[in-house]
Short mmCIF file of C-alpha atoms in Angstrom, two decimals:
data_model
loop_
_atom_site.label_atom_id
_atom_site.label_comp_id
_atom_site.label_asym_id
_atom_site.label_seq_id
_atom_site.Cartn_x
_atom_site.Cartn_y
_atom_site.Cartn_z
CA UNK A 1 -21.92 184.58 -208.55
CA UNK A 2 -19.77 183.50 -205.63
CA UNK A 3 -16.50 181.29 -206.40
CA UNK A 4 -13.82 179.48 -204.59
CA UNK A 5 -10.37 179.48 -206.16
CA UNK A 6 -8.14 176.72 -205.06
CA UNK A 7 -4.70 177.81 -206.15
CA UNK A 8 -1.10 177.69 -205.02
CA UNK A 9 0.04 180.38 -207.99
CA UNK A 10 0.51 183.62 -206.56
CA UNK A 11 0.86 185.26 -210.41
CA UNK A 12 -1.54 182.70 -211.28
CA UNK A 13 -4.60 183.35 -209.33
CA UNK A 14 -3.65 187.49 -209.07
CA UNK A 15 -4.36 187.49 -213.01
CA UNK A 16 -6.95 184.58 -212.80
CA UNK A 17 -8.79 187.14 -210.44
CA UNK A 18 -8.23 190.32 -211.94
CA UNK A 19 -10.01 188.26 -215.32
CA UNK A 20 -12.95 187.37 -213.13
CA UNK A 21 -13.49 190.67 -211.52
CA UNK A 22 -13.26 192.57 -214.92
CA UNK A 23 -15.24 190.18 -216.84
CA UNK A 24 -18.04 189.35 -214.18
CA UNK A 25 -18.40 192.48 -212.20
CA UNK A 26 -21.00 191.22 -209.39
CA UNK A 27 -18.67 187.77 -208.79
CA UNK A 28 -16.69 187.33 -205.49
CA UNK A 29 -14.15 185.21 -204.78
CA UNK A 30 -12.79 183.60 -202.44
CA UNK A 31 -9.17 182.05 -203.12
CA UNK A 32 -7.17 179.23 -200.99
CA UNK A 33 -4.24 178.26 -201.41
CA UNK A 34 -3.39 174.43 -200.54
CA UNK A 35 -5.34 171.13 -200.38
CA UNK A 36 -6.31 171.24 -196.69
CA UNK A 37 -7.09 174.89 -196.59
CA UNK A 38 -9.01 174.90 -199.68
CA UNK A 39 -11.26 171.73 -198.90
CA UNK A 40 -11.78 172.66 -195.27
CA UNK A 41 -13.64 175.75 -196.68
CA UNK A 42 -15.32 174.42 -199.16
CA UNK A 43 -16.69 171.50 -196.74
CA UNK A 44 -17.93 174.26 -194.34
CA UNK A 45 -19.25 176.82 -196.86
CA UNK A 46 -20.14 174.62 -199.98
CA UNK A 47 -23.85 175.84 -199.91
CA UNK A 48 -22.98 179.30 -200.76
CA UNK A 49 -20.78 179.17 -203.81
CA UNK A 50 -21.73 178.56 -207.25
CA UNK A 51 -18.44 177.01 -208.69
CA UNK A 52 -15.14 175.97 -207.50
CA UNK A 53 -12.39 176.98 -209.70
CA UNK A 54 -9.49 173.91 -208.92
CA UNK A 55 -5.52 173.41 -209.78
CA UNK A 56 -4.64 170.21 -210.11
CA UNK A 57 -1.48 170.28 -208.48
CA UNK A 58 -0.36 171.98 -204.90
CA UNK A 59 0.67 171.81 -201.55
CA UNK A 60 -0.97 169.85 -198.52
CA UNK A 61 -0.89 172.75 -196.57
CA UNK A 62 -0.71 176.68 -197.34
CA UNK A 63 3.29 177.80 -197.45
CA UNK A 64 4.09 180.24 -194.94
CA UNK A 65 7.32 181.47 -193.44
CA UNK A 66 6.91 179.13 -190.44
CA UNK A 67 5.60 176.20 -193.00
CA UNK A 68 6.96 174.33 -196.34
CA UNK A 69 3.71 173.52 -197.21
CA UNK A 70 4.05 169.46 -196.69
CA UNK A 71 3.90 167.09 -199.43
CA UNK A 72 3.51 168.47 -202.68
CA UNK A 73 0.19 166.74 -204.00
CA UNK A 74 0.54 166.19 -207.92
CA UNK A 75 -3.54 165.35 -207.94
CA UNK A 76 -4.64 167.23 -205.11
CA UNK A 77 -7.60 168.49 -207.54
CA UNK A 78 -8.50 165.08 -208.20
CA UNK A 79 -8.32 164.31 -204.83
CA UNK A 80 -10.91 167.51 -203.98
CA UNK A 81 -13.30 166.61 -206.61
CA UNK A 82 -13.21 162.97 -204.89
CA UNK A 83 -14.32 164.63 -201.63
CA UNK A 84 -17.13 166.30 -203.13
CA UNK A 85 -18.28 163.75 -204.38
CA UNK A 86 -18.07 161.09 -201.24
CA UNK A 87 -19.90 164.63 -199.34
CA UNK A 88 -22.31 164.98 -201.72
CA UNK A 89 -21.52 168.36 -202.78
CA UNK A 90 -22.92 169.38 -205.52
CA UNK A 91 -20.52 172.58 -206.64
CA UNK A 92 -19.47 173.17 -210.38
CA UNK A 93 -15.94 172.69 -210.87
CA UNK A 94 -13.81 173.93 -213.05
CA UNK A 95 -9.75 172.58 -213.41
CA UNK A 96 -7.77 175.99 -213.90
CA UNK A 97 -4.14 174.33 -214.94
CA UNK A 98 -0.66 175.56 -216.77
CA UNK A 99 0.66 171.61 -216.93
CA UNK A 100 0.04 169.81 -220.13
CA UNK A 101 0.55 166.58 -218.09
CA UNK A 102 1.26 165.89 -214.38
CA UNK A 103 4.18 164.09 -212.27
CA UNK A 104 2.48 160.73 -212.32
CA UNK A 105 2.68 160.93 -216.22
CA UNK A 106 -1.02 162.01 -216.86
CA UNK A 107 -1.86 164.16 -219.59
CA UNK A 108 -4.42 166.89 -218.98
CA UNK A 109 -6.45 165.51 -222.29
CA UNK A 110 -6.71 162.25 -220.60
CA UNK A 111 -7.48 163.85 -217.05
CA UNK A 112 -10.27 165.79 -218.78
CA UNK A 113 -11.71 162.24 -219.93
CA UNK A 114 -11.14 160.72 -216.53
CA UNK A 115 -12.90 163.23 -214.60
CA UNK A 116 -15.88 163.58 -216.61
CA UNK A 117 -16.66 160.12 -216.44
CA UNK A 118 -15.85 159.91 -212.83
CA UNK A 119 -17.44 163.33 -211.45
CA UNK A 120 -20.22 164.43 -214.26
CA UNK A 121 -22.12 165.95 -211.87
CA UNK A 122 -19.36 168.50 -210.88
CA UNK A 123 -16.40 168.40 -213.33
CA UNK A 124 -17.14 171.02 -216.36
CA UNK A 125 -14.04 171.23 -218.05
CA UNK A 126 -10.97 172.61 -217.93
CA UNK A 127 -8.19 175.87 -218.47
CA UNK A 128 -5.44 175.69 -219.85
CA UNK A 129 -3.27 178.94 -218.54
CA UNK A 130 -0.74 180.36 -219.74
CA UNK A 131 1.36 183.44 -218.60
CA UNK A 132 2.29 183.84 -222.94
CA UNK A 133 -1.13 184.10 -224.29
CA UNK A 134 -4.85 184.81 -223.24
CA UNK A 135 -6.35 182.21 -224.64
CA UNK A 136 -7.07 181.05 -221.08
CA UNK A 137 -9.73 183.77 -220.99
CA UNK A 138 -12.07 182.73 -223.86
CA UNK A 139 -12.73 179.47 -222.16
CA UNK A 140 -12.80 180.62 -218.85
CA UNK A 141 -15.69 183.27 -220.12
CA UNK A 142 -17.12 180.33 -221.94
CA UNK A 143 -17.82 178.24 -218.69
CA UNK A 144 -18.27 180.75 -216.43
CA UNK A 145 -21.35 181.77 -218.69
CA UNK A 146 -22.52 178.17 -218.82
CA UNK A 147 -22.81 177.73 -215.46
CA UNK A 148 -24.64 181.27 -214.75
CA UNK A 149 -27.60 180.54 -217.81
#
């Protein structure tokens, strides 16, 4: 299985990997971190990844030491999934998030909702993380496995 992590986390997406590479030992993955960076690639290479695993929330662009990162994008993910969907990609997505509800006000429960109805062809569910507790990994197994059966 081949994945594309879109995550702005550092800690985040180290242990989010480390989980993947344990769990599913002939999975790659390839991780960006920002809006642009990680829906240029997946425009370019869509056709050879299996699922995208998406924050909801991150930078415009990646943060380096000569860039802020732009505008911080509460719904970037949203805003991905959107994209897909106007490209006709056809990529399993998964929402990997540690916010019970966004800037705008938006729970996750009623994001979940949302994004099924408006992306069922893509959206599978989503993670809630959590740096405390591993509870994150059960259903991250769970729909990893769905989408390899």
């Amino acid at each position: 299985m081949k994945i594309i992590f879109i995550e702005d986390h550092p800690l985040k997406q180290a242990q989010i990997n480390k989980f993947i590479q344990e769990k599913f030992t002939n999975t790659s993955v390839v991780s960006k971190n920002s809006y642009i960076s990680g829906l240029k690639e997946l425009i370019q290479n869509y056709k050879t990844y299996d699922v995208l695993l998406l924050d909801i929330s991150m930078p415009n662009y990646d943060i380096s030491s000569e860039d802020s990162g732009g505008d911080w994008m509460p719904l970037a993910g949203t805003k991905i999934l959107k994209e897909m969907y106007l490209r006709d990609i056809h990529t399993k997505a998964i929402v990997v998030t540690m916010h019970g509800s966004f800037d705008d006000g938006t729970r996750i429960t009623e994001l979940d909702t949302t994004l099924k109805k408006e992306f069922p062809d893509n959206y599978l569910g989503y993670v809630f993380y959590s740096q405390i507790n591993d509870e994150w990994k059960n259903k991250l197994e769970q729909l990893l496995n769905d989408i390899k059966k």
